[in-house]
PDB file of C-alpha atoms in Angstrom:
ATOM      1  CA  UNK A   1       0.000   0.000   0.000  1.00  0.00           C
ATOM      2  CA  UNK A   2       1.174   3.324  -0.429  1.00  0.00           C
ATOM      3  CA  UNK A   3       2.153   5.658   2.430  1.00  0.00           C
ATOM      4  CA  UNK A   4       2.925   8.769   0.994  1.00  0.00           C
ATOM      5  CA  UNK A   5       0.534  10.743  -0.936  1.00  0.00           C
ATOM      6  CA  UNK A   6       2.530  13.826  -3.539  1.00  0.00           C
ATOM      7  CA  UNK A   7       0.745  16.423  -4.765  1.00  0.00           C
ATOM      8  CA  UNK A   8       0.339  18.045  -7.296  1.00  0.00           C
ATOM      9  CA  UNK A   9      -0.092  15.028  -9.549  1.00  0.00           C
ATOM     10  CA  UNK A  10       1.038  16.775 -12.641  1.00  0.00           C
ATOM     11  CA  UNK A  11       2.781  19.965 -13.017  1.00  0.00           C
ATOM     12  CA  UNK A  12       4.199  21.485 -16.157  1.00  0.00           C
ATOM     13  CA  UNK A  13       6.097  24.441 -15.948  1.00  0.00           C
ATOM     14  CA  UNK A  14       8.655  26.804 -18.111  1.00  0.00           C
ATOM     15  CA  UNK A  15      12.170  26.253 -18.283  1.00  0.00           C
ATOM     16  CA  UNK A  16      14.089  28.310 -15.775  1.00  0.00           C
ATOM     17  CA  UNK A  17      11.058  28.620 -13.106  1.00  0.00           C
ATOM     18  CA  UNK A  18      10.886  26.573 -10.297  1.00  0.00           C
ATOM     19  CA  UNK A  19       9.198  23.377  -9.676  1.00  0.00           C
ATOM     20  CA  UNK A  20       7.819  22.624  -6.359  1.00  0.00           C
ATOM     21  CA  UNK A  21       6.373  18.951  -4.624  1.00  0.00           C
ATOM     22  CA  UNK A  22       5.232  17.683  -1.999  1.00  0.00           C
ATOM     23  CA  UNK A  23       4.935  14.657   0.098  1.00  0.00           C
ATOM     24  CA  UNK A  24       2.511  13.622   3.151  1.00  0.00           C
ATOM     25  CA  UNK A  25       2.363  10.510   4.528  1.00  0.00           C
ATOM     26  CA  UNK A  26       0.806   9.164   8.160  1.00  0.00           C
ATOM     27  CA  UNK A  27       3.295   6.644   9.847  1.00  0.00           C
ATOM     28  CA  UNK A  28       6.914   7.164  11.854  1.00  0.00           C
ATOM     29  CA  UNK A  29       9.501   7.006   9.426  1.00  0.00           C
ATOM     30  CA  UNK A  30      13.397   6.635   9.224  1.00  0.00           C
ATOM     31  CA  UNK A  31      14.051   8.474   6.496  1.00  0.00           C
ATOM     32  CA  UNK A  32      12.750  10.170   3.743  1.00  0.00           C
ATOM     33  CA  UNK A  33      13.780   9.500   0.098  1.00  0.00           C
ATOM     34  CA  UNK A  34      13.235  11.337  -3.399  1.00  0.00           C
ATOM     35  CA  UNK A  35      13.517   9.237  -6.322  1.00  0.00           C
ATOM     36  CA  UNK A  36      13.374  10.409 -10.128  1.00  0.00           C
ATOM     37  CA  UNK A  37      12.169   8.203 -13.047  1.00  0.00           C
ATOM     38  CA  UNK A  38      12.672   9.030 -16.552  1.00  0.00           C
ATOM     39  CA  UNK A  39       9.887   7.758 -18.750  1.00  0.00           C
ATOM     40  CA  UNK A  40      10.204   3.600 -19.308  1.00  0.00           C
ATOM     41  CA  UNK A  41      13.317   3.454 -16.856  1.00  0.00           C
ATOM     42  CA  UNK A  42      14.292   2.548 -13.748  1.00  0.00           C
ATOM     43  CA  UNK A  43      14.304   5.106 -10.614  1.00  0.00           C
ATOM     44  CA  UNK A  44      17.489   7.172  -9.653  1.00  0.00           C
ATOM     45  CA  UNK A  45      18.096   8.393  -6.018  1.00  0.00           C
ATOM     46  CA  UNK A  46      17.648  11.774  -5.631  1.00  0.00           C
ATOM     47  CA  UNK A  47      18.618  12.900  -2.036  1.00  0.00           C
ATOM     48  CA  UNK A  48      17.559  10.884   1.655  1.00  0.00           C
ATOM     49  CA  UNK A  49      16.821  12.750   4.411  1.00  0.00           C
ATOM     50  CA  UNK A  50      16.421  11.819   7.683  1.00  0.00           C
ATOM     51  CA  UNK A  51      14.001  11.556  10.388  1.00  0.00           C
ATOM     52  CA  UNK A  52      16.212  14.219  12.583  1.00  0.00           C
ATOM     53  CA  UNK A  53      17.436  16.778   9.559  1.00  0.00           C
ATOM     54  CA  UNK A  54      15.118  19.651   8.513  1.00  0.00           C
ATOM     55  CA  UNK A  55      16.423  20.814   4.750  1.00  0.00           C
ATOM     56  CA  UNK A  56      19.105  19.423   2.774  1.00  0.00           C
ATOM     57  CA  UNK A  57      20.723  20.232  -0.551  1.00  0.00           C
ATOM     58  CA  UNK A  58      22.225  18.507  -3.735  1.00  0.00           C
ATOM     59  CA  UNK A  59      22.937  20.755  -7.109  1.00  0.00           C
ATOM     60  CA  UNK A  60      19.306  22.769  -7.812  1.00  0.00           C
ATOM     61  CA  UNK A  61      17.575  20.192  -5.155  1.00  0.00           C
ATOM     62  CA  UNK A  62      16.170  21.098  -1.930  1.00  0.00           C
ATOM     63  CA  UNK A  63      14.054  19.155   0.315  1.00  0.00           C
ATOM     64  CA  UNK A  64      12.770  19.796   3.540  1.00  0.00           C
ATOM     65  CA  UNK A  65      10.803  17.648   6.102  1.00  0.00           C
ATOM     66  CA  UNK A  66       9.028  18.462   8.567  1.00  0.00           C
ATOM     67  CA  UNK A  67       8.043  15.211  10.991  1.00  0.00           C
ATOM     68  CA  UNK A  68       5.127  17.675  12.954  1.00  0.00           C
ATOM     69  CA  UNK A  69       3.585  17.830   9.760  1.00  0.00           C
ATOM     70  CA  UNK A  70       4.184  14.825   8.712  1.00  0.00           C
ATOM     71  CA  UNK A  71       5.350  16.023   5.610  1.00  0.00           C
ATOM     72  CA  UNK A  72       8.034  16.591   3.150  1.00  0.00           C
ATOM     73  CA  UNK A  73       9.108  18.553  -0.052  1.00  0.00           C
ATOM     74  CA  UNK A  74      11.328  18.799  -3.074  1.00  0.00           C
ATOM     75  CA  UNK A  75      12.543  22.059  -4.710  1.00  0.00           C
ATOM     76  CA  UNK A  76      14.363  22.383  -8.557  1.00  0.00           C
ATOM     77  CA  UNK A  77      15.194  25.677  -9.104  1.00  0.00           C
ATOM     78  CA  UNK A  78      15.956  26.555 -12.693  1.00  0.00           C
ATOM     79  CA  UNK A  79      14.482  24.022 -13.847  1.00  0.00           C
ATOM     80  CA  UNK A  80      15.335  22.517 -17.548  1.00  0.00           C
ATOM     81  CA  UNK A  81      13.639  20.355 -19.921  1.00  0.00           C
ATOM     82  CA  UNK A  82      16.041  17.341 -18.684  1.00  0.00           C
ATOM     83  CA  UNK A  83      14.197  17.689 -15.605  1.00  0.00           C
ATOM     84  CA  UNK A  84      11.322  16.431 -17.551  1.00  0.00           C
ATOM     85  CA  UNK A  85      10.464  12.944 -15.134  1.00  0.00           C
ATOM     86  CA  UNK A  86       8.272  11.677 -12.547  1.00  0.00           C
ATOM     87  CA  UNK A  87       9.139  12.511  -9.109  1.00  0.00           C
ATOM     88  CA  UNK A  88       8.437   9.780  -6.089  1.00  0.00           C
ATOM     89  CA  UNK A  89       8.734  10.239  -2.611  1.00  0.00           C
ATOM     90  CA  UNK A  90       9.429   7.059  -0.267  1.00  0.00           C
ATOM     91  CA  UNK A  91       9.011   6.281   3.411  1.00  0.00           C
ATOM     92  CA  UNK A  92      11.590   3.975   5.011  1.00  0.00           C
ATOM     93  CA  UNK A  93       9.058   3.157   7.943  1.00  0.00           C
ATOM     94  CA  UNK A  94      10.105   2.969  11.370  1.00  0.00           C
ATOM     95  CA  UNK A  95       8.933  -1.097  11.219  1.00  0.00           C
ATOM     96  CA  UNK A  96       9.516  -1.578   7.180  1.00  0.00           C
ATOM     97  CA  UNK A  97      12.462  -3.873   7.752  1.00  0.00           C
ATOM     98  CA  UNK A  98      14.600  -1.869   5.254  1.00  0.00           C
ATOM     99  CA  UNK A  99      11.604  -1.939   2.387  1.00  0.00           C
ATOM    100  CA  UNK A 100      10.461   1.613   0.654  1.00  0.00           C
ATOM    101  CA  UNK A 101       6.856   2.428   0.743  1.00  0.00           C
ATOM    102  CA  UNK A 102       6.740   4.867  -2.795  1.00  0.00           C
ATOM    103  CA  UNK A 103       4.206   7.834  -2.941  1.00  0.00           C
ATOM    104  CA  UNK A 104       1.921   7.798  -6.211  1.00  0.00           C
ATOM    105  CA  UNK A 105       4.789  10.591  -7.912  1.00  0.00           C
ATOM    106  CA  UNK A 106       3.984  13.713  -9.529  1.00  0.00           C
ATOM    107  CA  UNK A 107       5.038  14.016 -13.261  1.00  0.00           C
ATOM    108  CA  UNK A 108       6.913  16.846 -13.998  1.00  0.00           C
ATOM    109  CA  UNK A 109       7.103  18.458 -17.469  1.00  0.00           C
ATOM    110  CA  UNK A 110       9.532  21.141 -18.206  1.00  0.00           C
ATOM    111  CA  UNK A 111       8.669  22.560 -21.477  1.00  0.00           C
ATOM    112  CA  UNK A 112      11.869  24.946 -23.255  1.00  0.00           C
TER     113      UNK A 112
ATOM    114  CA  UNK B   1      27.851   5.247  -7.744  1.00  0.00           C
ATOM    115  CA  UNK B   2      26.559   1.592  -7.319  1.00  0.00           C
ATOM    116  CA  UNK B   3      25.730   0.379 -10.473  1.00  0.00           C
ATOM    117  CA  UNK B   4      22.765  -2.631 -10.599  1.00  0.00           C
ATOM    118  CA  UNK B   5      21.896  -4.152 -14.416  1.00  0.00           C
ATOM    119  CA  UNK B   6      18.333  -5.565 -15.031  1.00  0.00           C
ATOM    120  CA  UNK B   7      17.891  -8.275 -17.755  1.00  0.00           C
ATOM    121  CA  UNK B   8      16.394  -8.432 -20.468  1.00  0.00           C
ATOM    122  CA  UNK B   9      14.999  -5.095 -20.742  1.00  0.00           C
ATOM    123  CA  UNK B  10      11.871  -6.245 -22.565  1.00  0.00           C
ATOM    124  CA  UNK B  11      10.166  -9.746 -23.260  1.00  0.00           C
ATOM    125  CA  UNK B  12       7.247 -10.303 -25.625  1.00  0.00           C
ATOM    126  CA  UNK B  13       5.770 -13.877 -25.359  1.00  0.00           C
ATOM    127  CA  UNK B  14       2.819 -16.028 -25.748  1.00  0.00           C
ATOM    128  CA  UNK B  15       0.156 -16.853 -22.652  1.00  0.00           C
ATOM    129  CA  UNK B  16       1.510 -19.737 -20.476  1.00  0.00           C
ATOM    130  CA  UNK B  17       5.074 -18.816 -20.910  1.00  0.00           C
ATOM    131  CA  UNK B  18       7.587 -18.872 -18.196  1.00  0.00           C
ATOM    132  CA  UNK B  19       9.891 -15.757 -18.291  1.00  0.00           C
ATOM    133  CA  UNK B  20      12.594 -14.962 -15.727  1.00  0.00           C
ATOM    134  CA  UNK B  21      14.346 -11.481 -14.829  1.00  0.00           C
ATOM    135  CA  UNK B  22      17.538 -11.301 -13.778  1.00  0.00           C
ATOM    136  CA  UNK B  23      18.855  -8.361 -11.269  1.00  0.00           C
ATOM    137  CA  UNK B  24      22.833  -8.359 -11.019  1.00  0.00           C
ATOM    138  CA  UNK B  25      24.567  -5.573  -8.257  1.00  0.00           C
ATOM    139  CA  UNK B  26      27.649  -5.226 -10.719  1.00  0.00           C
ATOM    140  CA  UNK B  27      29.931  -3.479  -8.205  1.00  0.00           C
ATOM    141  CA  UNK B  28      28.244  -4.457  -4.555  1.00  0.00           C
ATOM    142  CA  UNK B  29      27.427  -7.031  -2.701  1.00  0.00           C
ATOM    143  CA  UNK B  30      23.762  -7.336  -2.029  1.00  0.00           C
ATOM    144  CA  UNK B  31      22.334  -9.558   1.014  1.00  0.00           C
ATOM    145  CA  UNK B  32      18.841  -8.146   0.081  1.00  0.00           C
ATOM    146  CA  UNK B  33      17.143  -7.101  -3.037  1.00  0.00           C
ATOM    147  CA  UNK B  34      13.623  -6.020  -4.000  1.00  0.00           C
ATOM    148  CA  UNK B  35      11.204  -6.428  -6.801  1.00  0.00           C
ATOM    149  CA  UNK B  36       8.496  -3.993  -7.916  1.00  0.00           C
ATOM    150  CA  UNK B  37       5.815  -4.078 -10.363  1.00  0.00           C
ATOM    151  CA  UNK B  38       4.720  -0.921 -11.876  1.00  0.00           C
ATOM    152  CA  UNK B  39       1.550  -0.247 -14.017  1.00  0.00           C
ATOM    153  CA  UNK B  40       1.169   2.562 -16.200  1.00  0.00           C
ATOM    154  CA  UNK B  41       1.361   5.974 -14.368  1.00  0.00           C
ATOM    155  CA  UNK B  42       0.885   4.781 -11.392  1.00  0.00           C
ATOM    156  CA  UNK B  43       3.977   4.012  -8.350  1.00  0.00           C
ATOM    157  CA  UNK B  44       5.751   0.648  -7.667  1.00  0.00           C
ATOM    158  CA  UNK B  45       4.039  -1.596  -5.540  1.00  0.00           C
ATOM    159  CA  UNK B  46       6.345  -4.070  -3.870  1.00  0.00           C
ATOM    160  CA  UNK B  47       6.410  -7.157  -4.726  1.00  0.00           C
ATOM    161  CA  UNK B  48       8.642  -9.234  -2.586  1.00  0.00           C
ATOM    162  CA  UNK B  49      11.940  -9.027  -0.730  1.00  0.00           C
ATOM    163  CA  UNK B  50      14.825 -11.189  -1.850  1.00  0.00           C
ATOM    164  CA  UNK B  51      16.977 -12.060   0.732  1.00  0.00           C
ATOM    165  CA  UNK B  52      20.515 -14.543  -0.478  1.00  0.00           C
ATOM    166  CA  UNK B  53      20.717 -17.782   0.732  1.00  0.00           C
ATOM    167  CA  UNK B  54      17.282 -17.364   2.246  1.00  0.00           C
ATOM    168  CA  UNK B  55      13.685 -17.949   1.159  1.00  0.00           C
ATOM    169  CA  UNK B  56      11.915 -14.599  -0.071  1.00  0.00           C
ATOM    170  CA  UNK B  57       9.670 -12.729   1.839  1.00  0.00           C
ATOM    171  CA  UNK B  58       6.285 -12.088  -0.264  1.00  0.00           C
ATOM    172  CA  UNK B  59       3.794  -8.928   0.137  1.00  0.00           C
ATOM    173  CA  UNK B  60       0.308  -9.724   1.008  1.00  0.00           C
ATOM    174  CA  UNK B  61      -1.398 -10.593  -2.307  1.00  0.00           C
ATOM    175  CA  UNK B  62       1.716 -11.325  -4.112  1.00  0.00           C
ATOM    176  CA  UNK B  63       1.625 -15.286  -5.269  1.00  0.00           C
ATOM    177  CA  UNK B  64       4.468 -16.771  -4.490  1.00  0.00           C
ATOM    178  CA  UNK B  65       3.978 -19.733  -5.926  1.00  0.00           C
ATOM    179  CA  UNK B  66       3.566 -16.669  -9.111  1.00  0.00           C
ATOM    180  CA  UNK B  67       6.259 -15.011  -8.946  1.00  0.00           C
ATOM    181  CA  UNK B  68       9.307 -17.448  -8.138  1.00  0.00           C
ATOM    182  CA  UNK B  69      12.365 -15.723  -6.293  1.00  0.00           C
ATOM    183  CA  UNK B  70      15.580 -16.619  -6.064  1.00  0.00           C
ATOM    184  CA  UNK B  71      18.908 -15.264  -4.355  1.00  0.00           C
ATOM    185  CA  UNK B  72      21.118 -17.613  -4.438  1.00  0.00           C
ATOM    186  CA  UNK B  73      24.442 -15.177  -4.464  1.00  0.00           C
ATOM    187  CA  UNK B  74      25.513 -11.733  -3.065  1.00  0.00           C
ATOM    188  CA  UNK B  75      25.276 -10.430  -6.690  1.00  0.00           C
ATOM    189  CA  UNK B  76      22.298 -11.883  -8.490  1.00  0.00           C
ATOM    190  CA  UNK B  77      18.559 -12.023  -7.512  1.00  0.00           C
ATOM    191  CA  UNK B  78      15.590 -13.449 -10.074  1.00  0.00           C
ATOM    192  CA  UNK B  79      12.248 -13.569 -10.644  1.00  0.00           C
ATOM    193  CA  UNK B  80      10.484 -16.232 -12.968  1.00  0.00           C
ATOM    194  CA  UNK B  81       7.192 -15.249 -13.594  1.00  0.00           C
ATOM    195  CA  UNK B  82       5.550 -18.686 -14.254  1.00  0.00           C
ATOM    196  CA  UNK B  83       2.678 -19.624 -16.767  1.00  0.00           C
ATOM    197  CA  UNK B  84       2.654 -15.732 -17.557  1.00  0.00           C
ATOM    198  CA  UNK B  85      -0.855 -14.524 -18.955  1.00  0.00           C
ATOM    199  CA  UNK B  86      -1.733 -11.281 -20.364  1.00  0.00           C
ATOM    200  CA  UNK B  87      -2.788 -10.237 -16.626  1.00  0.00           C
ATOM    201  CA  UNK B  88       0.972 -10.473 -15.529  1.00  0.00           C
ATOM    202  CA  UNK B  89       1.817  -7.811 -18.139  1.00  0.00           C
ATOM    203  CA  UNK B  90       3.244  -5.037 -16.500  1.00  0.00           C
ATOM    204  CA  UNK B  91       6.381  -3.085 -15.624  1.00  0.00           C
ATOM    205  CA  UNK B  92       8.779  -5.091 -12.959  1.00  0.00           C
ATOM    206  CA  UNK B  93      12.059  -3.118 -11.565  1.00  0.00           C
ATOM    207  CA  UNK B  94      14.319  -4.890  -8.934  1.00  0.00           C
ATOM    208  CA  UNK B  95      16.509  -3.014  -6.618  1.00  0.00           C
ATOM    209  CA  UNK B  96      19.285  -3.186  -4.213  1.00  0.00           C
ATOM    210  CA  UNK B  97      20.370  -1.918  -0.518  1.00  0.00           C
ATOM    211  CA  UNK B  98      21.557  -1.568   2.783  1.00  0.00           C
ATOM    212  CA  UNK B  99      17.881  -1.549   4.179  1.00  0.00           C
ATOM    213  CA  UNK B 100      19.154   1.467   6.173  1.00  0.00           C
ATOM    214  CA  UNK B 101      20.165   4.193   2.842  1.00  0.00           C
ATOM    215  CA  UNK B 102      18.750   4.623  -0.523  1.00  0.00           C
ATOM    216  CA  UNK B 103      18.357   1.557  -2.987  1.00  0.00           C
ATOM    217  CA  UNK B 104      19.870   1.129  -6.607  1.00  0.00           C
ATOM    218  CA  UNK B 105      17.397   0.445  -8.999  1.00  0.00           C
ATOM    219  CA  UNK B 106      17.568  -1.587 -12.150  1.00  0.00           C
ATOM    220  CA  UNK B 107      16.305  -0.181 -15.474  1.00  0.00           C
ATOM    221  CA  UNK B 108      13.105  -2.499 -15.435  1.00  0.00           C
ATOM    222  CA  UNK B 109      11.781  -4.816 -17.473  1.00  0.00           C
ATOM    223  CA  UNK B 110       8.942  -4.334 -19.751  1.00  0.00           C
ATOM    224  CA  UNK B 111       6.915  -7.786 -19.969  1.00  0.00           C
ATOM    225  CA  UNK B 112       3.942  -7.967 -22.003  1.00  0.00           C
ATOM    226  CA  UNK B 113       2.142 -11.565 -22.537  1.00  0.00           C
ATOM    227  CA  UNK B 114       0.147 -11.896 -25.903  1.00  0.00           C
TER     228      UNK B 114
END
């Protein structure tokens, strides 16, 4: 079953604005983790963040959690059309023996 | 970064067919792997988790008699999808980890039963 719910579903924006998701889900976790996957391809790890961190960075990501809220999200700034993907969030739970519950995603399109 | 291959990449074949998947860590050792199956937009929903030199441990609803697992080294995990029918069409992606950081996923295979 899935734990985390992402919204928006969709989102299609311009190349150079910024794209913006985000991830609830209902359960303790361990960590948090963002996942992108290019159309008819596996998933690629994005960043992990962890029960006790607030914000972390990679490149043009940023995600923040926030465990009160239950809730996470993931940033691109300057966004470009190779950012064109579906995004997935995924709950390590504090009793999934290692497993990753997956959000439903929210397909990004980045149009030049 | 840690590198795991997925084989074949697609497989087109008749109902009743059995059709297996391989999932290879090519620069790791992996005590566990996991197998998704994905439908068209829509997320991975676990399947199973392969554990070597163990038996696999199935998700509710997953067949296991189905879906046929197999770890029998730190490096290579499969899945035989027996007497496949067009129902078993679908997207499957294995993975690999720590169980504690983020997994490395395989491209996927794309198996569609005519």
């Amino acid at each position: 079953s899935q734990q985390g719910e992402e919204d928006p579903q969709a989102l299609s924006i311009q190349e150079g604005e910024n794209a913006t998701m985000n991830c609830s889900y209902k359960t303790s976790i361990n960590n948090l983790q963002w996942y992108r996957q290019n159309s008819g391809r596996g998933l690629v790890h994005l960043i992990l963040i962890r029960s006790n961190e607030r914000e972390k960075h990679s490149g043009r990501l940023r995600v923040t959690l926030d465990t009160s809220k239950k809730s996470s999200s993931l940033l691109i700034t300057a966004s470009r059309a190779a950012d064109t993907a579906s995004y997935f969030c995924a709950l390590m739970t504090t009793d999934s023996w290692g497993k990753l519950q997956f959000g439903a995603g929210t397909q990004v399109v980045v149009t030049p | 970064g840690a590198v795991v291959s997925q084989h074949p990449s697609r497989v087109i074949c008749k109902s009743g067919t059995s059709v297996k998947i391989e999932c290879r860590s090519l620069d790791f050792q992996a005590t566990t792997m996991f197998w998704y199956r994905q439908f068209p937009k829509q997320s991975l929903m676990l399947m199973a988790t392969s554990n070597e030199g163990s038996k696999a441990t199935y998700e509710q609803g997953v067949e296991k008699d189905k879906f046929l697992i197999n770890h029998a080294s730190l490096t290579l995990s499969t899945l035989t999808v027996t007497s496949a029918h067009p129902e078993d069409s679908s997207f499957y992606i294995c993975s690999a980890g720590d169980g504690k950081g983020p997994q490395h996923f395989g491209d996927g295979t794309r198996l569609s039963i005519l």
